[in-house]
Amino acid sequence: MKQSLLKKMLLYFSAVLLLFSLLMGTLFSLLFARHSQEVHQEEMQKRALALAAAIPAMEEATKIMQSEDETYTDTYSQSTELLPGRGRGHHGRMMHQSQGWCRRQYSEPNNNATAFFQQLNELGEGEVWLVSAGSRMIRSYGAENKDVLTDLPPEAEELIVEVLQGQSVHSRAFSPLLGTPSITVAAPIYQNGQISGAVLLHHSLKNMEKSQWQGIRLLGLSLLLALLLTAVLAAILARHFTRPLLKMQQTARAFASGDLTARTGIRQQDEIGQLAADLDTLGTELQQSRTERQDFLTAISHELRTPLTVLRGTLELLWQDLTSTPEQKSRCQEQALSSLATLERLVGDLLELTRLQNPGFLLQKETLDVKEAFQDAVRQMQIMAAAKHIKIVTEFHQPQIIEGDYGRLRQLLVILLDNAVKFSPEETSITVAQEITPQGWQFSVTDQGCGIPPEELSHIFDKFRTSRGQENRQGTGLGLAIAQEIAQRHGLRLACESQIDQGSKFSIIAE
């Protein structure tokens, strides 16, 4: 069990942690990529705006932005002649004038424009393009050092149109022209309060993706270390849980093998500790039950031995014809019959007690008046009481309706009255009274007998606890135990108050 449970707990912990790590890693990657892109885009936007604000003050920028576009027109006309499908006439030139763009690149050494664009690229930390508001010319630093007529993607043209209208925008539409996934931010250039052009700042996404992958790898390593650490902690935690379970298993096996003295020894303020405490309590109860069973068997052996011994001795006398007179023979026969009657009462009481203690034994319950059942019991005991000139007085006030077994309730009061009559002197009285209390109701049987010693009061409802006086020579010691079982089956409680030489009071209490 140890290895199986431990492995299962580790497997469950690991599966949960792995799933959690994958979910967190995916979520973090998405959020980190989006956040990195937004931060990078904001930084580019700031740099583009800074460049757009600084360019009007640069002398070289003014010359470039205010230069004529004759070169664009010449290049455009020549390129039109070379492009397949382009008309040479006025119509073809007008069509491309509305769609084509001319990219002018500067790379000549010792050229002011080249140095200017290199400076812009350094300041913008990317590739900077300048667009004039009055032409379809794009100027930038480039290795080709010539004018190239090109078509921009529709999204790129829309970006240029929007920025020349005074908006700060961004797009990825220039990636095909740049030959690499890129992001472009654009800012308008204001000169004398009017838009004279725009700054297009391009930045490759490869560096950003590289940073993202570095962050993801760092996250992966962190999650791996966390997973390993958590696995160690999970193993420790699993052992912490399985250790008391193993102790409880060992204790249960000890109970099964007959060792009821075994205990778990677990003291924890949680569900496992409560379970261990319940198991220890079970062991204590089993041990007590074993002791009671042994005492019960001992008591039965003792109770059976006495009448059996007397019966055997009497039968031997009669069998060997050792009685010399008819009176002796008659006395032996009476003694044998008395022993048989004692055995019959003992066996009957044992069967009755066993039946009542069996959870499967059902009482014949019905709606009844307890007072009527107890009045019937009083009438039944009047004859026995009259033999000792004892008067049974009843003080019943009102009906008491409950769900119960009429015969068993009558038997309950008969047992109490039988004890009261046996231990009461002649010419005394016994009172059966009904009392209504704030907690419920109760019936009591009060006698004027010899009383019960204080040390015996806590054991009077135990099996085979009986007085060995002359007045109880035929008692089996099971009467009050049977009465207790009947009371408990009806949700009632038996209590006893007694003083030596002043009598006893047995109460049937409903709460």
Short mmCIF file of C-alpha atoms in Angstrom, two decimals, residues 6-401:
data_model
loop_
_atom_site.label_atom_id
_atom_site.label_comp_id
_atom_site.label_asym_id
_atom_site.label_seq_id
_atom_site.Cartn_x
_atom_site.Cartn_y
_atom_site.Cartn_z
CA LEU A 6 2.88 7.17 -2.59
CA LYS A 7 3.27 6.65 -6.33
CA LYS A 8 -0.31 7.68 -6.96
CA MET A 9 0.04 10.84 -4.91
CA LEU A 10 3.31 11.74 -6.66
CA LEU A 11 1.72 11.02 -10.03
CA TYR A 12 -1.28 13.21 -9.25
CA PHE A 13 0.90 16.02 -7.91
CA SER A 14 3.19 15.83 -10.93
CA ALA A 15 0.30 15.78 -13.41
CA VAL A 16 -1.34 18.78 -11.79
CA LEU A 17 1.91 20.70 -11.61
CA LEU A 18 2.81 19.86 -15.21
CA LEU A 19 -0.60 20.94 -16.45
CA PHE A 20 -0.38 24.10 -14.39
CA SER A 21 3.10 24.82 -15.73
CA LEU A 22 1.98 24.34 -19.33
CA LEU A 23 -1.02 26.60 -18.86
CA MET A 24 1.01 29.26 -17.09
CA GLY A 25 3.81 29.00 -19.63
CA THR A 26 1.41 29.40 -22.56
CA LEU A 27 -0.42 32.27 -20.92
CA PHE A 28 2.82 33.96 -19.95
CA SER A 29 4.22 33.56 -23.47
CA LEU A 30 1.16 35.16 -25.03
CA LEU A 31 1.02 37.99 -22.53
CA PHE A 32 4.78 38.52 -22.64
CA ALA A 33 4.80 38.62 -26.46
CA ARG A 34 1.92 41.07 -26.53
CA HIS A 35 3.42 43.23 -23.82
CA SER A 36 6.84 43.21 -25.47
CA GLN A 37 5.31 44.22 -28.79
CA GLU A 38 3.32 47.02 -27.20
CA VAL A 39 6.34 48.32 -25.29
CA HIS A 40 8.55 48.07 -28.37
CA GLN A 41 5.91 49.80 -30.47
CA GLU A 42 5.56 52.62 -27.93
CA GLU A 43 9.31 53.13 -27.86
CA MET A 44 9.44 53.22 -31.67
CA GLN A 45 6.55 55.68 -31.71
CA LYS A 46 8.41 57.96 -29.31
CA ARG A 47 11.56 57.80 -31.43
CA ALA A 48 9.58 58.46 -34.61
CA LEU A 49 7.90 61.49 -33.04
CA ALA A 50 11.26 62.73 -31.78
CA LEU A 51 12.77 62.39 -35.24
CA ALA A 52 9.75 64.09 -36.83
CA ALA A 53 10.14 66.99 -34.42
CA ALA A 54 13.90 67.30 -34.97
CA ILE A 55 14.01 66.93 -38.78
CA PRO A 56 12.66 70.44 -39.64
CA ALA A 57 15.59 71.93 -37.73
CA MET A 58 18.15 69.94 -39.72
CA GLU A 59 19.56 71.80 -42.71
CA GLU A 60 20.18 68.67 -44.75
CA ALA A 61 16.65 67.47 -44.08
CA THR A 62 15.24 70.75 -45.37
CA LYS A 63 17.25 70.48 -48.56
CA ILE A 64 16.07 66.92 -49.16
CA MET A 65 12.44 67.58 -48.35
CA GLN A 66 12.29 70.73 -50.49
CA SER A 67 14.22 69.34 -53.46
CA GLU A 68 12.42 69.01 -56.75
CA ASP A 69 11.19 65.61 -57.91
CA GLU A 70 12.57 65.81 -61.41
CA THR A 71 14.69 62.76 -60.85
CA TYR A 72 11.54 60.86 -59.74
CA THR A 73 9.77 61.92 -62.94
CA ASP A 74 12.68 60.86 -65.16
CA THR A 75 13.12 57.56 -63.33
CA TYR A 76 9.41 56.95 -63.44
CA SER A 77 9.30 57.55 -67.24
CA GLN A 78 12.23 55.23 -67.88
CA SER A 79 10.86 52.53 -65.64
CA THR A 80 7.53 52.76 -67.37
CA GLU A 81 9.13 51.89 -70.68
CA LEU A 82 10.80 48.81 -69.15
CA LEU A 83 7.88 47.39 -67.24
CA PRO A 84 5.89 44.73 -69.12
CA GLY A 85 2.30 45.54 -69.71
CA ARG A 86 2.86 49.29 -69.22
CA GLY A 87 1.79 51.67 -71.94
CA ARG A 88 4.27 54.15 -73.40
CA GLY A 89 1.67 56.80 -73.96
CA HIS A 90 0.18 59.47 -71.77
CA HIS A 91 -2.42 57.04 -70.47
CA GLY A 92 0.21 54.58 -69.16
CA ARG A 93 2.17 57.36 -67.42
CA MET A 94 -0.95 58.66 -65.70
CA MET A 95 -1.86 55.21 -64.42
CA HIS A 96 1.52 54.64 -62.82
CA GLN A 97 1.69 58.14 -61.51
CA SER A 98 -1.38 57.29 -59.47
CA GLN A 99 -0.04 53.92 -58.27
CA GLY A 100 3.76 53.73 -58.31
CA TRP A 101 6.25 55.02 -55.78
CA CYS A 102 9.88 55.88 -56.32
CA ARG A 103 12.37 54.75 -53.66
CA ARG A 104 15.51 56.87 -53.72
CA GLN A 105 18.40 55.32 -51.73
CA TYR A 106 21.60 57.06 -50.66
CA SER A 107 24.83 55.17 -50.11
CA GLU A 108 27.56 57.22 -51.80
CA PRO A 109 30.46 57.83 -49.47
CA ASN A 110 31.22 61.43 -48.49
CA ASN A 111 27.66 62.34 -49.43
CA ASN A 112 25.76 64.62 -47.06
CA ALA A 113 22.46 62.83 -47.73
CA THR A 114 24.09 59.45 -47.06
CA ALA A 115 25.54 60.69 -43.77
CA PHE A 116 22.19 62.25 -42.89
CA PHE A 117 20.23 59.04 -43.36
CA GLN A 118 22.88 57.02 -41.51
CA GLN A 119 22.50 59.46 -38.64
CA LEU A 120 18.69 59.05 -38.73
CA ASN A 121 19.04 55.25 -38.66
CA GLU A 122 21.30 55.48 -35.62
CA LEU A 123 18.96 57.88 -33.82
CA GLY A 124 15.90 55.82 -34.65
CA GLU A 125 17.64 52.50 -33.94
CA GLY A 126 16.14 51.15 -37.13
CA GLU A 127 15.66 51.93 -40.81
CA VAL A 128 14.25 55.42 -41.41
CA TRP A 129 12.33 56.44 -44.53
CA LEU A 130 11.30 60.01 -45.36
CA VAL A 131 8.21 60.72 -47.41
CA SER A 132 7.53 64.17 -48.85
CA ALA A 133 3.97 65.41 -48.79
CA GLY A 134 4.26 66.88 -52.25
CA SER A 135 5.47 63.83 -54.11
CA ARG A 136 5.42 60.04 -54.22
CA MET A 137 9.10 59.86 -53.39
CA ILE A 138 10.48 57.69 -50.57
CA ARG A 139 14.03 58.58 -49.48
CA SER A 140 16.23 56.32 -47.33
CA TYR A 141 19.70 54.91 -46.88
CA GLY A 142 20.29 51.92 -49.14
CA ALA A 143 22.98 49.90 -50.79
CA GLU A 144 21.52 50.19 -54.30
CA ASN A 145 22.25 53.96 -54.51
CA LYS A 146 19.64 54.49 -57.20
CA ASP A 147 15.98 55.22 -57.74
CA VAL A 148 13.65 52.23 -57.90
CA LEU A 149 10.05 52.40 -59.00
CA THR A 150 7.91 50.10 -56.89
CA ASP A 151 4.34 49.40 -55.89
CA LEU A 152 3.48 49.51 -52.20
CA PRO A 153 0.99 47.12 -50.65
CA PRO A 154 -2.46 48.69 -50.16
CA GLU A 155 -2.02 48.67 -46.38
CA ALA A 156 1.30 50.49 -46.71
CA GLU A 157 -0.23 53.16 -48.95
CA GLU A 158 -3.09 53.58 -46.46
CA LEU A 159 -0.52 54.09 -43.67
CA ILE A 160 1.24 56.85 -45.68
CA VAL A 161 -2.09 58.52 -46.47
CA GLU A 162 -3.09 58.46 -42.79
CA VAL A 163 0.23 59.81 -41.51
CA LEU A 164 0.17 62.65 -44.08
CA GLN A 165 -3.23 63.49 -42.64
CA GLY A 166 -1.62 64.05 -39.24
CA GLN A 167 -2.10 60.65 -37.58
CA SER A 168 0.58 58.60 -35.81
CA VAL A 169 0.08 55.05 -37.08
CA HIS A 170 1.78 51.68 -37.21
CA SER A 171 1.65 48.62 -39.47
CA ARG A 172 3.45 45.47 -40.64
CA ALA A 173 2.61 46.03 -44.29
CA PHE A 174 6.20 46.97 -45.25
CA SER A 175 7.61 43.55 -44.34
CA PRO A 176 7.63 42.27 -47.99
CA LEU A 177 9.59 45.33 -49.14
CA LEU A 178 12.09 45.01 -46.30
CA GLY A 179 12.51 41.28 -46.82
CA THR A 180 11.99 40.42 -43.14
CA PRO A 181 9.08 40.55 -40.65
CA SER A 182 9.07 44.14 -39.47
CA ILE A 183 6.94 46.67 -37.72
CA THR A 184 6.63 50.21 -39.03
CA VAL A 185 5.59 53.33 -37.14
CA ALA A 186 4.96 56.63 -38.87
CA ALA A 187 4.85 60.19 -37.59
CA PRO A 188 4.03 63.40 -39.51
CA ILE A 189 6.62 66.13 -39.98
CA TYR A 190 5.31 69.61 -39.30
CA GLN A 191 6.97 72.69 -40.81
CA ASN A 192 5.50 76.15 -40.33
CA GLY A 193 2.38 74.57 -38.93
CA GLN A 194 1.74 72.37 -41.96
CA ILE A 195 2.55 68.76 -42.73
CA SER A 196 5.54 68.70 -45.04
CA GLY A 197 6.18 64.97 -44.94
CA ALA A 198 6.41 61.91 -42.75
CA VAL A 199 8.95 59.75 -40.94
CA LEU A 200 8.62 55.98 -41.38
CA LEU A 201 10.64 54.02 -38.83
CA HIS A 202 11.08 50.30 -39.56
CA HIS A 203 12.33 47.79 -37.06
CA SER A 204 12.87 44.08 -37.60
CA LEU A 205 10.84 41.77 -35.38
CA LYS A 206 13.67 39.25 -35.21
CA ASN A 207 15.36 41.04 -32.31
CA MET A 208 12.08 41.30 -30.45
CA GLU A 209 11.31 37.64 -31.12
CA LYS A 210 14.80 36.77 -29.91
CA SER A 211 14.12 38.63 -26.66
CA GLN A 212 10.80 36.86 -26.33
CA TRP A 213 12.41 33.46 -26.83
CA GLN A 214 15.00 34.31 -24.21
CA GLY A 215 12.21 35.21 -21.78
CA ILE A 216 10.35 32.00 -22.60
CA ARG A 217 13.49 29.90 -22.12
CA LEU A 218 14.08 31.60 -18.77
CA LEU A 219 10.48 30.88 -17.84
CA GLY A 220 10.89 27.26 -18.93
CA LEU A 221 13.99 26.83 -16.78
CA SER A 222 12.22 28.47 -13.84
CA LEU A 223 9.20 26.20 -14.25
CA LEU A 224 11.45 23.15 -14.52
CA LEU A 225 13.27 24.06 -11.31
CA ALA A 226 9.94 24.80 -9.64
CA LEU A 227 8.61 21.45 -10.84
CA LEU A 228 11.61 19.61 -9.43
CA LEU A 229 11.40 21.46 -6.14
CA THR A 230 7.67 20.88 -5.91
CA ALA A 231 8.16 17.19 -6.71
CA VAL A 232 10.53 16.93 -3.74
CA LEU A 233 8.05 18.76 -1.54
CA ALA A 234 5.23 16.56 -2.88
CA ALA A 235 7.23 13.44 -1.98
CA ILE A 236 7.78 14.77 1.54
CA LEU A 237 4.10 15.68 1.83
CA ALA A 238 3.02 12.30 0.49
CA ARG A 239 5.19 10.52 3.03
CA HIS A 240 3.74 12.77 5.71
CA PHE A 241 0.26 11.59 4.72
CA THR A 242 1.12 7.92 4.25
CA ARG A 243 3.06 7.50 7.50
CA PRO A 244 -0.02 7.79 9.79
CA LEU A 245 -2.02 5.68 7.35
CA LEU A 246 0.59 2.94 7.65
CA LYS A 247 0.40 3.16 11.44
CA MET A 248 -3.37 2.83 11.28
CA GLN A 249 -3.02 -0.13 8.93
CA GLN A 250 -0.63 -1.84 11.36
CA THR A 251 -3.03 -1.17 14.22
CA ALA A 252 -5.98 -2.58 12.27
CA ARG A 253 -3.98 -5.71 11.42
CA ALA A 254 -3.07 -6.07 15.09
CA PHE A 255 -6.78 -5.93 15.95
CA ALA A 256 -7.46 -8.61 13.34
CA SER A 257 -4.77 -10.85 14.83
CA GLY A 258 -6.26 -10.49 18.30
CA ASP A 259 -3.98 -7.82 19.81
CA LEU A 260 -6.54 -5.29 21.03
CA THR A 261 -3.94 -3.38 23.06
CA ALA A 262 -2.33 -1.90 19.92
CA ARG A 263 -2.79 1.85 19.41
CA THR A 264 -1.84 4.22 16.59
CA GLY A 265 -0.22 6.83 18.81
CA ILE A 266 -1.15 9.54 16.28
CA ARG A 267 -1.94 12.98 17.68
CA GLN A 268 -2.91 15.31 14.83
CA GLN A 269 -5.51 18.06 14.77
CA ASP A 270 -6.96 17.12 11.39
CA GLU A 271 -9.12 14.49 9.70
CA ILE A 272 -6.35 11.87 9.80
CA GLY A 273 -5.84 12.51 13.50
CA GLN A 274 -9.58 12.16 14.06
CA LEU A 275 -9.62 8.90 12.13
CA ALA A 276 -6.70 7.60 14.20
CA ALA A 277 -8.46 8.64 17.41
CA ASP A 278 -11.60 6.79 16.27
CA LEU A 279 -9.49 3.70 15.56
CA ASP A 280 -7.93 3.91 19.05
CA THR A 281 -11.42 4.30 20.52
CA LEU A 282 -12.54 1.25 18.57
CA GLY A 283 -9.63 -0.71 20.02
CA THR A 284 -10.58 0.38 23.53
CA GLU A 285 -14.20 -0.60 22.96
CA LEU A 286 -13.21 -3.95 21.47
CA GLN A 287 -10.94 -4.61 24.41
CA GLN A 288 -13.73 -3.67 26.80
CA SER A 289 -16.16 -5.84 24.86
CA ARG A 290 -13.77 -8.76 25.08
CA THR A 291 -13.44 -8.24 28.82
CA GLU A 292 -17.21 -8.03 29.20
CA ARG A 293 -17.64 -11.16 27.13
CA GLN A 294 -15.15 -13.03 29.28
CA ASP A 295 -16.85 -11.77 32.42
CA PHE A 296 -20.20 -12.72 30.91
CA LEU A 297 -19.06 -16.27 30.15
CA THR A 298 -17.55 -16.57 33.61
CA ALA A 299 -20.76 -15.35 35.20
CA ILE A 300 -22.88 -17.70 33.08
CA SER A 301 -20.62 -20.61 33.99
CA HIS A 302 -20.96 -19.71 37.65
CA GLU A 303 -24.73 -19.22 37.46
CA LEU A 304 -25.22 -22.48 35.61
CA ARG A 305 -22.81 -24.47 37.77
CA THR A 306 -24.68 -23.94 41.03
CA PRO A 307 -28.14 -25.27 40.02
CA LEU A 308 -26.55 -27.98 37.88
CA THR A 309 -24.43 -29.14 40.82
CA VAL A 310 -27.44 -29.20 43.10
CA LEU A 311 -29.52 -30.97 40.46
CA ARG A 312 -26.83 -33.57 39.82
CA GLY A 313 -26.34 -34.27 43.53
CA THR A 314 -30.06 -34.61 44.07
CA LEU A 315 -30.49 -36.95 41.11
CA GLU A 316 -27.57 -39.09 42.31
CA LEU A 317 -29.22 -39.44 45.70
CA LEU A 318 -32.47 -40.47 44.10
CA TRP A 319 -30.76 -42.79 41.59
CA GLN A 320 -28.74 -44.61 44.25
CA ASP A 321 -31.80 -44.72 46.48
CA LEU A 322 -29.85 -43.16 49.36
CA THR A 323 -32.91 -41.42 50.80
CA SER A 324 -34.12 -43.37 53.82
CA THR A 325 -37.55 -41.89 54.27
CA PRO A 326 -40.33 -40.68 51.98
CA GLU A 327 -39.92 -37.15 53.39
CA GLN A 328 -36.26 -37.05 52.30
CA LYS A 329 -37.19 -38.32 48.84
CA SER A 330 -39.89 -35.69 48.52
CA ARG A 331 -37.46 -32.97 49.65
CA CYS A 332 -34.91 -34.09 47.03
CA GLN A 333 -37.55 -34.00 44.32
CA GLU A 334 -38.58 -30.46 45.34
CA GLN A 335 -34.95 -29.40 45.32
CA ALA A 336 -34.45 -30.83 41.81
CA LEU A 337 -37.55 -29.04 40.54
CA SER A 338 -36.31 -25.78 42.09
CA SER A 339 -32.93 -26.14 40.37
CA LEU A 340 -34.65 -26.83 37.06
CA ALA A 341 -36.84 -23.73 37.55
CA THR A 342 -33.74 -21.66 38.26
CA LEU A 343 -32.07 -22.96 35.10
CA GLU A 344 -35.23 -22.24 33.12
CA ARG A 345 -35.39 -18.63 34.41
CA LEU A 346 -31.70 -18.10 33.71
CA VAL A 347 -31.87 -19.45 30.16
CA GLY A 348 -35.06 -17.47 29.52
CA ASP A 349 -33.51 -14.22 30.76
CA LEU A 350 -30.38 -14.82 28.71
CA LEU A 351 -32.43 -15.37 25.58
CA GLU A 352 -34.50 -12.27 26.35
CA LEU A 353 -31.42 -10.08 26.89
CA THR A 354 -29.72 -11.42 23.77
CA ARG A 355 -32.82 -10.74 21.70
CA LEU A 356 -33.09 -7.16 22.96
CA GLN A 357 -29.41 -6.48 22.33
CA ASN A 358 -29.67 -7.70 18.75
CA PRO A 359 -29.99 -4.65 16.42
CA GLY A 360 -32.02 -6.76 14.00
CA PHE A 361 -34.71 -7.46 16.62
CA LEU A 362 -37.64 -5.07 16.06
CA LEU A 363 -40.13 -4.09 18.72
CA GLN A 364 -43.83 -4.14 17.91
CA LYS A 365 -44.28 -0.39 18.27
CA GLU A 366 -47.60 1.41 18.09
CA THR A 367 -49.16 4.59 19.40
CA LEU A 368 -50.08 3.92 23.03
CA ASP A 369 -50.58 5.41 26.46
CA VAL A 370 -47.65 4.57 28.76
CA LYS A 371 -49.92 5.02 31.75
CA GLU A 372 -52.16 2.14 30.63
CA ALA A 373 -49.20 -0.24 30.17
CA PHE A 374 -47.88 0.65 33.62
CA GLN A 375 -51.33 0.26 35.23
CA ASP A 376 -51.51 -3.23 33.72
CA ALA A 377 -48.07 -4.00 35.24
CA VAL A 378 -49.25 -2.77 38.66
CA ARG A 379 -52.32 -5.03 38.52
CA GLN A 380 -50.08 -7.97 37.58
CA MET A 381 -47.78 -7.40 40.59
CA GLN A 382 -50.56 -6.82 43.15
CA ILE A 383 -50.81 -10.57 43.92
CA MET A 384 -47.06 -10.93 44.57
CA ALA A 385 -47.09 -7.79 46.72
CA ALA A 386 -50.13 -8.96 48.67
CA ALA A 387 -48.25 -12.10 49.74
CA LYS A 388 -45.95 -9.80 51.75
CA HIS A 389 -48.78 -7.43 52.73
CA ILE A 390 -47.18 -4.69 50.59
CA LYS A 391 -49.40 -2.00 49.14
CA ILE A 392 -48.67 -0.60 45.69
CA VAL A 393 -49.83 3.03 45.42
CA THR A 394 -50.21 4.69 42.01
CA GLU A 395 -50.12 8.43 41.35
CA PHE A 396 -51.00 8.79 37.67
CA HIS A 397 -52.25 12.19 36.49
CA GLN A 398 -52.69 12.25 32.72
CA PRO A 399 -52.28 10.09 29.60
CA GLN A 400 -48.75 9.92 28.19
CA ILE A 401 -48.84 9.06 24.48
#
